[in-house]
mmCIF file with all atom_site columns, C-alpha atoms in Angstrom:
data_model
loop_
_atom_site.group_PDB
_atom_site.id
_atom_site.type_symbol
_atom_site.label_atom_id
_atom_site.label_alt_id
_atom_site.label_comp_id
_atom_site.label_asym_id
_atom_site.label_entity_id
_atom_site.label_seq_id
_atom_site.pdbx_PDB_ins_code
_atom_site.Cartn_x
_atom_site.Cartn_y
_atom_site.Cartn_z
_atom_site.occupancy
_atom_site.B_iso_or_equiv
_atom_site.pdbx_formal_charge
_atom_site.auth_seq_id
_atom_site.auth_comp_id
_atom_site.auth_asym_id
_atom_site.auth_atom_id
_atom_site.pdbx_PDB_model_num
ATOM 1   C CA . UNK A 1 1   ? 0.000   0.000  0.000   1.00 0.00 ? 243 UNK A CA 1
ATOM 2   C CA . UNK A 1 2   ? 1.515   3.305  -1.100  1.00 0.00 ? 244 UNK A CA 1
ATOM 3   C CA . UNK A 1 3   ? -1.419  5.595  -0.412  1.00 0.00 ? 245 UNK A CA 1
ATOM 4   C CA . UNK A 1 4   ? -4.352  5.817  1.942   1.00 0.00 ? 246 UNK A CA 1
ATOM 5   C CA . UNK A 1 5   ? -7.206  3.796  0.501   1.00 0.00 ? 247 UNK A CA 1
ATOM 6   C CA . UNK A 1 6   ? -10.770 3.364  1.682   1.00 0.00 ? 248 UNK A CA 1
ATOM 7   C CA . UNK A 1 7   ? -13.403 0.780  0.889   1.00 0.00 ? 249 UNK A CA 1
ATOM 8   C CA . UNK A 1 8   ? -16.115 0.543  -0.039  1.00 0.00 ? 250 UNK A CA 1
ATOM 9   C CA . UNK A 1 9   ? -16.482 3.771  -1.981  1.00 0.00 ? 251 UNK A CA 1
ATOM 10  C CA . UNK A 1 10  ? -20.145 3.970  -1.042  1.00 0.00 ? 252 UNK A CA 1
ATOM 11  C CA . UNK A 1 11  ? -22.595 2.050  1.077   1.00 0.00 ? 253 UNK A CA 1
ATOM 12  C CA . UNK A 1 12  ? -26.347 2.081  1.370   1.00 0.00 ? 254 UNK A CA 1
ATOM 13  C CA . UNK A 1 13  ? -27.856 0.495  4.492   1.00 0.00 ? 255 UNK A CA 1
ATOM 14  C CA . UNK A 1 14  ? -31.179 0.503  6.252   1.00 0.00 ? 256 UNK A CA 1
ATOM 15  C CA . UNK A 1 15  ? -31.871 2.038  9.632   1.00 0.00 ? 257 UNK A CA 1
ATOM 16  C CA . UNK A 1 16  ? -30.803 -0.328 12.377  1.00 0.00 ? 258 UNK A CA 1
ATOM 17  C CA . UNK A 1 17  ? -28.153 -2.125 10.301  1.00 0.00 ? 259 UNK A CA 1
ATOM 18  C CA . UNK A 1 18  ? -24.625 -2.273 11.600  1.00 0.00 ? 260 UNK A CA 1
ATOM 19  C CA . UNK A 1 19  ? -21.877 -1.527 9.144   1.00 0.00 ? 261 UNK A CA 1
ATOM 20  C CA . UNK A 1 20  ? -18.139 -1.164 8.843   1.00 0.00 ? 262 UNK A CA 1
ATOM 21  C CA . UNK A 1 21  ? -15.608 0.425  6.518   1.00 0.00 ? 263 UNK A CA 1
ATOM 22  C CA . UNK A 1 22  ? -11.926 -0.157 5.909   1.00 0.00 ? 264 UNK A CA 1
ATOM 23  C CA . UNK A 1 23  ? -9.005  2.228  5.703   1.00 0.00 ? 265 UNK A CA 1
ATOM 24  C CA . UNK A 1 24  ? -5.682  0.888  4.420   1.00 0.00 ? 266 UNK A CA 1
ATOM 25  C CA . UNK A 1 25  ? -2.459  2.839  4.739   1.00 0.00 ? 267 UNK A CA 1
ATOM 26  C CA . UNK A 1 26  ? 1.314   2.389  4.408   1.00 0.00 ? 268 UNK A CA 1
ATOM 27  C CA . UNK A 1 27  ? 2.445   0.562  7.543   1.00 0.00 ? 269 UNK A CA 1
ATOM 28  C CA . UNK A 1 28  ? 6.050   1.715  7.450   1.00 0.00 ? 270 UNK A CA 1
ATOM 29  C CA . UNK A 1 29  ? 6.889   4.707  9.664   1.00 0.00 ? 271 UNK A CA 1
ATOM 30  C CA . UNK A 1 30  ? 3.348   4.852  10.991  1.00 0.00 ? 272 UNK A CA 1
ATOM 31  C CA . UNK A 1 31  ? 2.552   7.835  13.202  1.00 0.00 ? 273 UNK A CA 1
ATOM 32  C CA . UNK A 1 32  ? -1.194  8.457  13.459  1.00 0.00 ? 274 UNK A CA 1
ATOM 33  C CA . UNK A 1 33  ? -4.510  7.637  11.832  1.00 0.00 ? 275 UNK A CA 1
ATOM 34  C CA . UNK A 1 34  ? -7.458  10.045 11.877  1.00 0.00 ? 276 UNK A CA 1
ATOM 35  C CA . UNK A 1 35  ? -11.134 9.394  11.177  1.00 0.00 ? 277 UNK A CA 1
ATOM 36  C CA . UNK A 1 36  ? -13.516 12.182 10.172  1.00 0.00 ? 278 UNK A CA 1
ATOM 37  C CA . UNK A 1 37  ? -17.224 12.366 9.453   1.00 0.00 ? 279 UNK A CA 1
ATOM 38  C CA . UNK A 1 38  ? -18.217 14.851 6.764   1.00 0.00 ? 280 UNK A CA 1
ATOM 39  C CA . UNK A 1 39  ? -21.838 15.720 6.282   1.00 0.00 ? 281 UNK A CA 1
ATOM 40  C CA . UNK A 1 40  ? -22.884 17.557 3.160   1.00 0.00 ? 282 UNK A CA 1
ATOM 41  C CA . UNK A 1 41  ? -22.489 21.349 3.419   1.00 0.00 ? 283 UNK A CA 1
ATOM 42  C CA . UNK A 1 42  ? -20.812 21.068 6.812   1.00 0.00 ? 284 UNK A CA 1
ATOM 43  C CA . UNK A 1 43  ? -17.234 20.961 8.093   1.00 0.00 ? 285 UNK A CA 1
ATOM 44  C CA . UNK A 1 44  ? -15.462 17.627 8.467   1.00 0.00 ? 286 UNK A CA 1
ATOM 45  C CA . UNK A 1 45  ? -15.827 16.559 12.088  1.00 0.00 ? 287 UNK A CA 1
ATOM 46  C CA . UNK A 1 46  ? -13.037 14.701 13.850  1.00 0.00 ? 288 UNK A CA 1
ATOM 47  C CA . UNK A 1 47  ? -14.087 11.321 15.223  1.00 0.00 ? 289 UNK A CA 1
ATOM 48  C CA . UNK A 1 48  ? -10.882 9.660  16.360  1.00 0.00 ? 290 UNK A CA 1
ATOM 49  C CA . UNK A 1 49  ? -7.126  10.070 16.366  1.00 0.00 ? 291 UNK A CA 1
ATOM 50  C CA . UNK A 1 50  ? -5.373  6.741  16.818  1.00 0.00 ? 292 UNK A CA 1
ATOM 51  C CA . UNK A 1 51  ? -1.694  6.154  17.354  1.00 0.00 ? 293 UNK A CA 1
ATOM 52  C CA . UNK A 1 52  ? -1.113  2.763  19.000  1.00 0.00 ? 294 UNK A CA 1
ATOM 53  C CA . UNK A 1 53  ? -1.268  -0.648 17.387  1.00 0.00 ? 295 UNK A CA 1
ATOM 54  C CA . UNK A 1 54  ? -4.308  -2.500 18.681  1.00 0.00 ? 296 UNK A CA 1
ATOM 55  C CA . UNK A 1 55  ? -5.960  0.745  19.758  1.00 0.00 ? 297 UNK A CA 1
ATOM 56  C CA . UNK A 1 56  ? -9.746  0.744  19.951  1.00 0.00 ? 298 UNK A CA 1
ATOM 57  C CA . UNK A 1 57  ? -11.760 3.920  20.329  1.00 0.00 ? 299 UNK A CA 1
ATOM 58  C CA . UNK A 1 58  ? -15.476 4.457  20.775  1.00 0.00 ? 300 UNK A CA 1
ATOM 59  C CA . UNK A 1 59  ? -17.826 7.398  20.545  1.00 0.00 ? 301 UNK A CA 1
ATOM 60  C CA . UNK A 1 60  ? -21.463 6.469  21.059  1.00 0.00 ? 302 UNK A CA 1
ATOM 61  C CA . UNK A 1 61  ? -22.426 3.935  18.402  1.00 0.00 ? 303 UNK A CA 1
ATOM 62  C CA . UNK A 1 62  ? -19.227 4.481  16.429  1.00 0.00 ? 304 UNK A CA 1
ATOM 63  C CA . UNK A 1 63  ? -15.997 2.659  17.146  1.00 0.00 ? 305 UNK A CA 1
ATOM 64  C CA . UNK A 1 64  ? -12.667 2.166  15.412  1.00 0.00 ? 306 UNK A CA 1
ATOM 65  C CA . UNK A 1 65  ? -9.783  -0.252 15.576  1.00 0.00 ? 307 UNK A CA 1
ATOM 66  C CA . UNK A 1 66  ? -6.203  0.095  14.407  1.00 0.00 ? 308 UNK A CA 1
ATOM 67  C CA . UNK A 1 67  ? -3.625  -2.398 13.136  1.00 0.00 ? 309 UNK A CA 1
ATOM 68  C CA . UNK A 1 68  ? -0.410  -0.551 12.372  1.00 0.00 ? 310 UNK A CA 1
ATOM 69  C CA . UNK A 1 69  ? 1.615   -3.676 11.541  1.00 0.00 ? 311 UNK A CA 1
ATOM 70  C CA . UNK A 1 70  ? -0.616  -4.666 8.647   1.00 0.00 ? 312 UNK A CA 1
ATOM 71  C CA . UNK A 1 71  ? -1.708  -1.114 7.826   1.00 0.00 ? 313 UNK A CA 1
ATOM 72  C CA . UNK A 1 72  ? -5.454  -1.004 8.287   1.00 0.00 ? 314 UNK A CA 1
ATOM 73  C CA . UNK A 1 73  ? -8.163  0.512  10.435  1.00 0.00 ? 315 UNK A CA 1
ATOM 74  C CA . UNK A 1 74  ? -11.831 -0.386 10.670  1.00 0.00 ? 316 UNK A CA 1
ATOM 75  C CA . UNK A 1 75  ? -14.660 1.977  11.499  1.00 0.00 ? 317 UNK A CA 1
ATOM 76  C CA . UNK A 1 76  ? -17.839 0.388  12.854  1.00 0.00 ? 318 UNK A CA 1
ATOM 77  C CA . UNK A 1 77  ? -21.285 1.905  13.191  1.00 0.00 ? 319 UNK A CA 1
ATOM 78  C CA . UNK A 1 78  ? -23.738 -0.043 15.306  1.00 0.00 ? 320 UNK A CA 1
ATOM 79  C CA . UNK A 1 79  ? -27.439 0.352  14.606  1.00 0.00 ? 321 UNK A CA 1
ATOM 80  C CA . UNK A 1 80  ? -27.127 2.927  11.820  1.00 0.00 ? 322 UNK A CA 1
ATOM 81  C CA . UNK A 1 81  ? -29.455 5.926  11.932  1.00 0.00 ? 323 UNK A CA 1
ATOM 82  C CA . UNK A 1 82  ? -30.353 8.348  9.123   1.00 0.00 ? 324 UNK A CA 1
ATOM 83  C CA . UNK A 1 83  ? -28.255 11.031 10.849  1.00 0.00 ? 325 UNK A CA 1
ATOM 84  C CA . UNK A 1 84  ? -25.200 8.812  10.319  1.00 0.00 ? 326 UNK A CA 1
ATOM 85  C CA . UNK A 1 85  ? -25.467 9.502  6.601   1.00 0.00 ? 327 UNK A CA 1
ATOM 86  C CA . UNK A 1 86  ? -22.207 11.199 5.681   1.00 0.00 ? 328 UNK A CA 1
ATOM 87  C CA . UNK A 1 87  ? -18.853 10.618 4.061   1.00 0.00 ? 329 UNK A CA 1
ATOM 88  C CA . UNK A 1 88  ? -16.358 8.995  6.398   1.00 0.00 ? 330 UNK A CA 1
ATOM 89  C CA . UNK A 1 89  ? -12.738 9.932  5.779   1.00 0.00 ? 331 UNK A CA 1
ATOM 90  C CA . UNK A 1 90  ? -9.572  8.464  7.129   1.00 0.00 ? 332 UNK A CA 1
ATOM 91  C CA . UNK A 1 91  ? -6.239  10.251 7.013   1.00 0.00 ? 333 UNK A CA 1
ATOM 92  C CA . UNK A 1 92  ? -2.693  9.348  7.932   1.00 0.00 ? 334 UNK A CA 1
ATOM 93  C CA . UNK A 1 93  ? -0.638  11.825 9.903   1.00 0.00 ? 335 UNK A CA 1
ATOM 94  C CA . UNK A 1 94  ? 3.133   12.070 9.801   1.00 0.00 ? 336 UNK A CA 1
ATOM 95  C CA . UNK A 1 95  ? 5.415   12.822 12.683  1.00 0.00 ? 337 UNK A CA 1
ATOM 96  C CA . UNK A 1 96  ? 6.939   15.954 11.268  1.00 0.00 ? 338 UNK A CA 1
ATOM 97  C CA . UNK A 1 97  ? 4.086   18.195 10.293  1.00 0.00 ? 339 UNK A CA 1
ATOM 98  C CA . UNK A 1 98  ? 0.385   18.675 10.551  1.00 0.00 ? 340 UNK A CA 1
ATOM 99  C CA . UNK A 1 99  ? -0.019  17.373 7.018   1.00 0.00 ? 341 UNK A CA 1
ATOM 100 C CA . UNK A 1 100 ? -2.693  14.715 6.713   1.00 0.00 ? 342 UNK A CA 1
ATOM 101 C CA . UNK A 1 101 ? -2.884  12.330 3.762   1.00 0.00 ? 343 UNK A CA 1
ATOM 102 C CA . UNK A 1 102 ? -6.522  11.518 3.140   1.00 0.00 ? 344 UNK A CA 1
ATOM 103 C CA . UNK A 1 103 ? -8.320  8.617  1.505   1.00 0.00 ? 345 UNK A CA 1
ATOM 104 C CA . UNK A 1 104 ? -11.175 9.372  -0.861  1.00 0.00 ? 346 UNK A CA 1
ATOM 105 C CA . UNK A 1 105 ? -13.779 8.426  1.722   1.00 0.00 ? 347 UNK A CA 1
ATOM 106 C CA . UNK A 1 106 ? -16.692 6.042  2.133   1.00 0.00 ? 348 UNK A CA 1
ATOM 107 C CA . UNK A 1 107 ? -20.067 7.596  1.475   1.00 0.00 ? 349 UNK A CA 1
ATOM 108 C CA . UNK A 1 108 ? -22.728 6.107  3.768   1.00 0.00 ? 350 UNK A CA 1
ATOM 109 C CA . UNK A 1 109 ? -26.431 6.517  3.165   1.00 0.00 ? 351 UNK A CA 1
ATOM 110 C CA . UNK A 1 110 ? -28.849 5.265  5.808   1.00 0.00 ? 352 UNK A CA 1
ATOM 111 C CA . UNK A 1 111 ? -32.494 5.016  4.849   1.00 0.00 ? 353 UNK A CA 1
ATOM 112 C CA . UNK A 1 112 ? -35.613 4.326  6.897   1.00 0.00 ? 354 UNK A CA 1
ATOM 113 C CA . UNK B 2 1   ? -16.024 28.637 21.305  1.00 0.00 ? 47  UNK B CA 1
ATOM 114 C CA . UNK B 2 2   ? -16.384 29.644 17.680  1.00 0.00 ? 48  UNK B CA 1
ATOM 115 C CA . UNK B 2 3   ? -15.207 27.156 15.102  1.00 0.00 ? 49  UNK B CA 1
ATOM 116 C CA . UNK B 2 4   ? -12.965 27.687 12.119  1.00 0.00 ? 50  UNK B CA 1
ATOM 117 C CA . UNK B 2 5   ? -14.446 30.231 9.742   1.00 0.00 ? 51  UNK B CA 1
ATOM 118 C CA . UNK B 2 6   ? -13.704 30.678 6.076   1.00 0.00 ? 52  UNK B CA 1
ATOM 119 C CA . UNK B 2 7   ? -14.644 33.503 3.771   1.00 0.00 ? 53  UNK B CA 1
ATOM 120 C CA . UNK B 2 8   ? -16.052 33.742 1.253   1.00 0.00 ? 54  UNK B CA 1
ATOM 121 C CA . UNK B 2 9   ? -18.057 30.519 1.131   1.00 0.00 ? 55  UNK B CA 1
ATOM 122 C CA . UNK B 2 10  ? -18.540 30.680 -2.635  1.00 0.00 ? 56  UNK B CA 1
ATOM 123 C CA . UNK B 2 11  ? -16.550 32.382 -5.325  1.00 0.00 ? 57  UNK B CA 1
ATOM 124 C CA . UNK B 2 12  ? -16.727 32.525 -9.105  1.00 0.00 ? 58  UNK B CA 1
ATOM 125 C CA . UNK B 2 13  ? -13.721 33.708 -11.089 1.00 0.00 ? 59  UNK B CA 1
ATOM 126 C CA . UNK B 2 14  ? -12.553 33.529 -14.670 1.00 0.00 ? 60  UNK B CA 1
ATOM 127 C CA . UNK B 2 15  ? -9.360  32.012 -16.029 1.00 0.00 ? 61  UNK B CA 1
ATOM 128 C CA . UNK B 2 16  ? -6.329  34.194 -15.547 1.00 0.00 ? 62  UNK B CA 1
ATOM 129 C CA . UNK B 2 17  ? -7.669  36.035 -12.533 1.00 0.00 ? 63  UNK B CA 1
ATOM 130 C CA . UNK B 2 18  ? -6.328  35.678 -9.062  1.00 0.00 ? 64  UNK B CA 1
ATOM 131 C CA . UNK B 2 19  ? -8.196  34.908 -5.850  1.00 0.00 ? 65  UNK B CA 1
ATOM 132 C CA . UNK B 2 20  ? -7.604  35.247 -2.121  1.00 0.00 ? 66  UNK B CA 1
ATOM 133 C CA . UNK B 2 21  ? -9.314  33.035 0.425   1.00 0.00 ? 67  UNK B CA 1
ATOM 134 C CA . UNK B 2 22  ? -9.373  33.700 4.146   1.00 0.00 ? 68  UNK B CA 1
ATOM 135 C CA . UNK B 2 23  ? -9.367  31.423 7.181   1.00 0.00 ? 69  UNK B CA 1
ATOM 136 C CA . UNK B 2 24  ? -9.808  32.361 10.832  1.00 0.00 ? 70  UNK B CA 1
ATOM 137 C CA . UNK B 2 25  ? -8.744  29.553 13.178  1.00 0.00 ? 71  UNK B CA 1
ATOM 138 C CA . UNK B 2 26  ? -10.275 28.630 16.495  1.00 0.00 ? 72  UNK B CA 1
ATOM 139 C CA . UNK B 2 27  ? -9.209  31.083 19.173  1.00 0.00 ? 73  UNK B CA 1
ATOM 140 C CA . UNK B 2 28  ? -5.885  29.974 20.635  1.00 0.00 ? 74  UNK B CA 1
ATOM 141 C CA . UNK B 2 29  ? -4.987  27.762 17.687  1.00 0.00 ? 75  UNK B CA 1
ATOM 142 C CA . UNK B 2 30  ? -1.760  28.821 16.051  1.00 0.00 ? 76  UNK B CA 1
ATOM 143 C CA . UNK B 2 31  ? -1.388  26.273 13.269  1.00 0.00 ? 77  UNK B CA 1
ATOM 144 C CA . UNK B 2 32  ? -3.388  26.544 10.064  1.00 0.00 ? 78  UNK B CA 1
ATOM 145 C CA . UNK B 2 33  ? -3.318  24.047 7.198   1.00 0.00 ? 79  UNK B CA 1
ATOM 146 C CA . UNK B 2 34  ? -4.979  24.304 3.788   1.00 0.00 ? 80  UNK B CA 1
ATOM 147 C CA . UNK B 2 35  ? -6.417  21.482 1.682   1.00 0.00 ? 81  UNK B CA 1
ATOM 148 C CA . UNK B 2 36  ? -7.937  21.235 -1.783  1.00 0.00 ? 82  UNK B CA 1
ATOM 149 C CA . UNK B 2 37  ? -10.659 18.820 -2.787  1.00 0.00 ? 83  UNK B CA 1
ATOM 150 C CA . UNK B 2 38  ? -11.510 18.226 -6.434  1.00 0.00 ? 84  UNK B CA 1
ATOM 151 C CA . UNK B 2 39  ? -14.130 15.753 -7.707  1.00 0.00 ? 85  UNK B CA 1
ATOM 152 C CA . UNK B 2 40  ? -12.966 12.176 -7.300  1.00 0.00 ? 86  UNK B CA 1
ATOM 153 C CA . UNK B 2 41  ? -9.902  13.183 -5.285  1.00 0.00 ? 87  UNK B CA 1
ATOM 154 C CA . UNK B 2 42  ? -9.310  13.004 -1.585  1.00 0.00 ? 88  UNK B CA 1
ATOM 155 C CA . UNK B 2 43  ? -8.350  16.109 0.265   1.00 0.00 ? 89  UNK B CA 1
ATOM 156 C CA . UNK B 2 44  ? -4.919  17.212 -0.970  1.00 0.00 ? 90  UNK B CA 1
ATOM 157 C CA . UNK B 2 45  ? -2.589  19.068 1.378   1.00 0.00 ? 91  UNK B CA 1
ATOM 158 C CA . UNK B 2 46  ? -1.536  22.528 0.189   1.00 0.00 ? 92  UNK B CA 1
ATOM 159 C CA . UNK B 2 47  ? 0.490   24.043 3.015   1.00 0.00 ? 93  UNK B CA 1
ATOM 160 C CA . UNK B 2 48  ? 0.734   24.584 6.754   1.00 0.00 ? 94  UNK B CA 1
ATOM 161 C CA . UNK B 2 49  ? 1.505   27.762 8.662   1.00 0.00 ? 95  UNK B CA 1
ATOM 162 C CA . UNK B 2 50  ? 2.581   28.324 12.217  1.00 0.00 ? 96  UNK B CA 1
ATOM 163 C CA . UNK B 2 51  ? 3.762   31.575 13.783  1.00 0.00 ? 97  UNK B CA 1
ATOM 164 C CA . UNK B 2 52  ? 3.524   33.320 10.420  1.00 0.00 ? 98  UNK B CA 1
ATOM 165 C CA . UNK B 2 53  ? 5.938   30.804 8.848   1.00 0.00 ? 99  UNK B CA 1
ATOM 166 C CA . UNK B 2 54  ? 5.201   28.180 6.246   1.00 0.00 ? 100 UNK B CA 1
ATOM 167 C CA . UNK B 2 55  ? 6.305   24.893 7.763   1.00 0.00 ? 101 UNK B CA 1
ATOM 168 C CA . UNK B 2 56  ? 5.278   22.424 5.121   1.00 0.00 ? 102 UNK B CA 1
ATOM 169 C CA . UNK B 2 57  ? 4.122   22.576 1.514   1.00 0.00 ? 103 UNK B CA 1
ATOM 170 C CA . UNK B 2 58  ? 2.320   20.065 -0.654  1.00 0.00 ? 104 UNK B CA 1
ATOM 171 C CA . UNK B 2 59  ? 2.911   19.272 -4.293  1.00 0.00 ? 105 UNK B CA 1
ATOM 172 C CA . UNK B 2 60  ? 1.227   22.278 -5.888  1.00 0.00 ? 106 UNK B CA 1
ATOM 173 C CA . UNK B 2 61  ? 2.565   24.812 -8.384  1.00 0.00 ? 107 UNK B CA 1
ATOM 174 C CA . UNK B 2 62  ? 3.941   28.144 -7.275  1.00 0.00 ? 108 UNK B CA 1
ATOM 175 C CA . UNK B 2 63  ? 0.683   29.823 -8.282  1.00 0.00 ? 109 UNK B CA 1
ATOM 176 C CA . UNK B 2 64  ? -0.603  28.652 -4.916  1.00 0.00 ? 110 UNK B CA 1
ATOM 177 C CA . UNK B 2 65  ? 0.708   30.677 -2.018  1.00 0.00 ? 111 UNK B CA 1
ATOM 178 C CA . UNK B 2 66  ? -0.329  31.594 1.456   1.00 0.00 ? 112 UNK B CA 1
ATOM 179 C CA . UNK B 2 67  ? 0.512   33.595 4.499   1.00 0.00 ? 113 UNK B CA 1
ATOM 180 C CA . UNK B 2 68  ? -0.362  33.827 8.153   1.00 0.00 ? 114 UNK B CA 1
ATOM 181 C CA . UNK B 2 69  ? -0.822  36.929 10.226  1.00 0.00 ? 115 UNK B CA 1
ATOM 182 C CA . UNK B 2 70  ? 0.178   37.614 13.811  1.00 0.00 ? 116 UNK B CA 1
ATOM 183 C CA . UNK B 2 71  ? -3.363  36.840 14.987  1.00 0.00 ? 117 UNK B CA 1
ATOM 184 C CA . UNK B 2 72  ? -3.038  33.376 13.330  1.00 0.00 ? 118 UNK B CA 1
ATOM 185 C CA . UNK B 2 73  ? -5.548  34.197 10.591  1.00 0.00 ? 119 UNK B CA 1
ATOM 186 C CA . UNK B 2 74  ? -4.390  32.836 7.277   1.00 0.00 ? 120 UNK B CA 1
ATOM 187 C CA . UNK B 2 75  ? -4.960  33.630 3.643   1.00 0.00 ? 121 UNK B CA 1
ATOM 188 C CA . UNK B 2 76  ? -4.233  31.603 0.564   1.00 0.00 ? 122 UNK B CA 1
ATOM 189 C CA . UNK B 2 77  ? -3.824  33.089 -2.867  1.00 0.00 ? 123 UNK B CA 1
ATOM 190 C CA . UNK B 2 78  ? -4.080  31.486 -6.266  1.00 0.00 ? 124 UNK B CA 1
ATOM 191 C CA . UNK B 2 79  ? -2.771  33.498 -9.182  1.00 0.00 ? 125 UNK B CA 1
ATOM 192 C CA . UNK B 2 80  ? -3.456  33.017 -12.889 1.00 0.00 ? 126 UNK B CA 1
ATOM 193 C CA . UNK B 2 81  ? -6.436  30.795 -12.250 1.00 0.00 ? 127 UNK B CA 1
ATOM 194 C CA . UNK B 2 82  ? -6.940  27.695 -14.383 1.00 0.00 ? 128 UNK B CA 1
ATOM 195 C CA . UNK B 2 83  ? -10.116 25.688 -14.918 1.00 0.00 ? 129 UNK B CA 1
ATOM 196 C CA . UNK B 2 84  ? -8.576  22.851 -12.892 1.00 0.00 ? 130 UNK B CA 1
ATOM 197 C CA . UNK B 2 85  ? -8.367  25.088 -9.837  1.00 0.00 ? 131 UNK B CA 1
ATOM 198 C CA . UNK B 2 86  ? -12.122 24.770 -9.419  1.00 0.00 ? 132 UNK B CA 1
ATOM 199 C CA . UNK B 2 87  ? -12.399 22.986 -6.101  1.00 0.00 ? 133 UNK B CA 1
ATOM 200 C CA . UNK B 2 88  ? -13.437 23.144 -2.483  1.00 0.00 ? 134 UNK B CA 1
ATOM 201 C CA . UNK B 2 89  ? -10.690 24.700 -0.372  1.00 0.00 ? 135 UNK B CA 1
ATOM 202 C CA . UNK B 2 90  ? -10.684 23.769 3.286   1.00 0.00 ? 136 UNK B CA 1
ATOM 203 C CA . UNK B 2 91  ? -8.589  25.105 6.082   1.00 0.00 ? 137 UNK B CA 1
ATOM 204 C CA . UNK B 2 92  ? -7.936  23.375 9.373   1.00 0.00 ? 138 UNK B CA 1
ATOM 205 C CA . UNK B 2 93  ? -6.547  24.674 12.624  1.00 0.00 ? 139 UNK B CA 1
ATOM 206 C CA . UNK B 2 94  ? -4.823  22.968 15.513  1.00 0.00 ? 140 UNK B CA 1
ATOM 207 C CA . UNK B 2 95  ? -3.302  24.060 18.775  1.00 0.00 ? 141 UNK B CA 1
ATOM 208 C CA . UNK B 2 96  ? 0.242   23.311 17.750  1.00 0.00 ? 142 UNK B CA 1
ATOM 209 C CA . UNK B 2 97  ? 2.029   22.275 14.614  1.00 0.00 ? 143 UNK B CA 1
ATOM 210 C CA . UNK B 2 98  ? 4.103   19.257 13.960  1.00 0.00 ? 144 UNK B CA 1
ATOM 211 C CA . UNK B 2 99  ? 3.062   15.787 14.924  1.00 0.00 ? 145 UNK B CA 1
ATOM 212 C CA . UNK B 2 100 ? 0.401   14.330 12.729  1.00 0.00 ? 146 UNK B CA 1
ATOM 213 C CA . UNK B 2 101 ? -1.425  13.168 15.844  1.00 0.00 ? 147 UNK B CA 1
ATOM 214 C CA . UNK B 2 102 ? -2.714  16.649 16.650  1.00 0.00 ? 148 UNK B CA 1
ATOM 215 C CA . UNK B 2 103 ? -6.465  16.897 16.248  1.00 0.00 ? 149 UNK B CA 1
ATOM 216 C CA . UNK B 2 104 ? -7.306  19.267 13.424  1.00 0.00 ? 150 UNK B CA 1
ATOM 217 C CA . UNK B 2 105 ? -10.532 21.242 13.220  1.00 0.00 ? 151 UNK B CA 1
ATOM 218 C CA . UNK B 2 106 ? -11.855 22.065 9.790   1.00 0.00 ? 152 UNK B CA 1
ATOM 219 C CA . UNK B 2 107 ? -13.784 25.012 8.463   1.00 0.00 ? 153 UNK B CA 1
ATOM 220 C CA . UNK B 2 108 ? -16.746 24.671 6.072   1.00 0.00 ? 154 UNK B CA 1
ATOM 221 C CA . UNK B 2 109 ? -14.641 25.478 3.029   1.00 0.00 ? 155 UNK B CA 1
ATOM 222 C CA . UNK B 2 110 ? -14.691 27.930 0.154   1.00 0.00 ? 156 UNK B CA 1
ATOM 223 C CA . UNK B 2 111 ? -16.140 26.641 -3.098  1.00 0.00 ? 157 UNK B CA 1
ATOM 224 C CA . UNK B 2 112 ? -14.176 28.184 -5.974  1.00 0.00 ? 158 UNK B CA 1
ATOM 225 C CA . UNK B 2 113 ? -15.484 27.941 -9.510  1.00 0.00 ? 159 UNK B CA 1
ATOM 226 C CA . UNK B 2 114 ? -13.241 29.028 -12.369 1.00 0.00 ? 160 UNK B CA 1
ATOM 227 C CA . UNK B 2 115 ? -15.008 29.747 -15.658 1.00 0.00 ? 161 UNK B CA 1
#
């Protein structure tokens, strides 16, 4: 993996479904992995910043895991709600600057 | 606490013109980064400023420049606009620079259309 990649590109689930997305990143010289939620016409909102291999973070119904050795992170949403509809971005941070390298995002649509 | 603000929110320019976008960070934040998003592309890093100094620059032509003022507000300028510069430009602020583990707070963006 040379760049930050996210899959799937888009996802359509029904209210109450649980879902998960994948973020793959270069595992060498890992420093930090960020997850953002970006609703249409709003600012990207930070969900998690993860730095340690095996790290798990949770915010309400959303949680994330991190595997720095194999270069991937999963984002889970339990019991999806329509207000979860957004694009979910992951980004890799370096140790030398605030520069973030973003994936192209997973667009989630939750319908009733 | 007010969030990151960007002005203007929308802008239409023609090829060859220049444009200046403004970003006011969260109070107390001294680092400001700029990103560009074009259709089908992830957010691309433009540059980062801290204490009025550019600390890091992405892979963009010299037509893209920026600056930061003593109150941490930042501007970015694009000269000789091209059609491909049409994009959403986001700025993000953080308390301190360096260390990609710092949480960054994004503004709503400026949508630039070049005709």
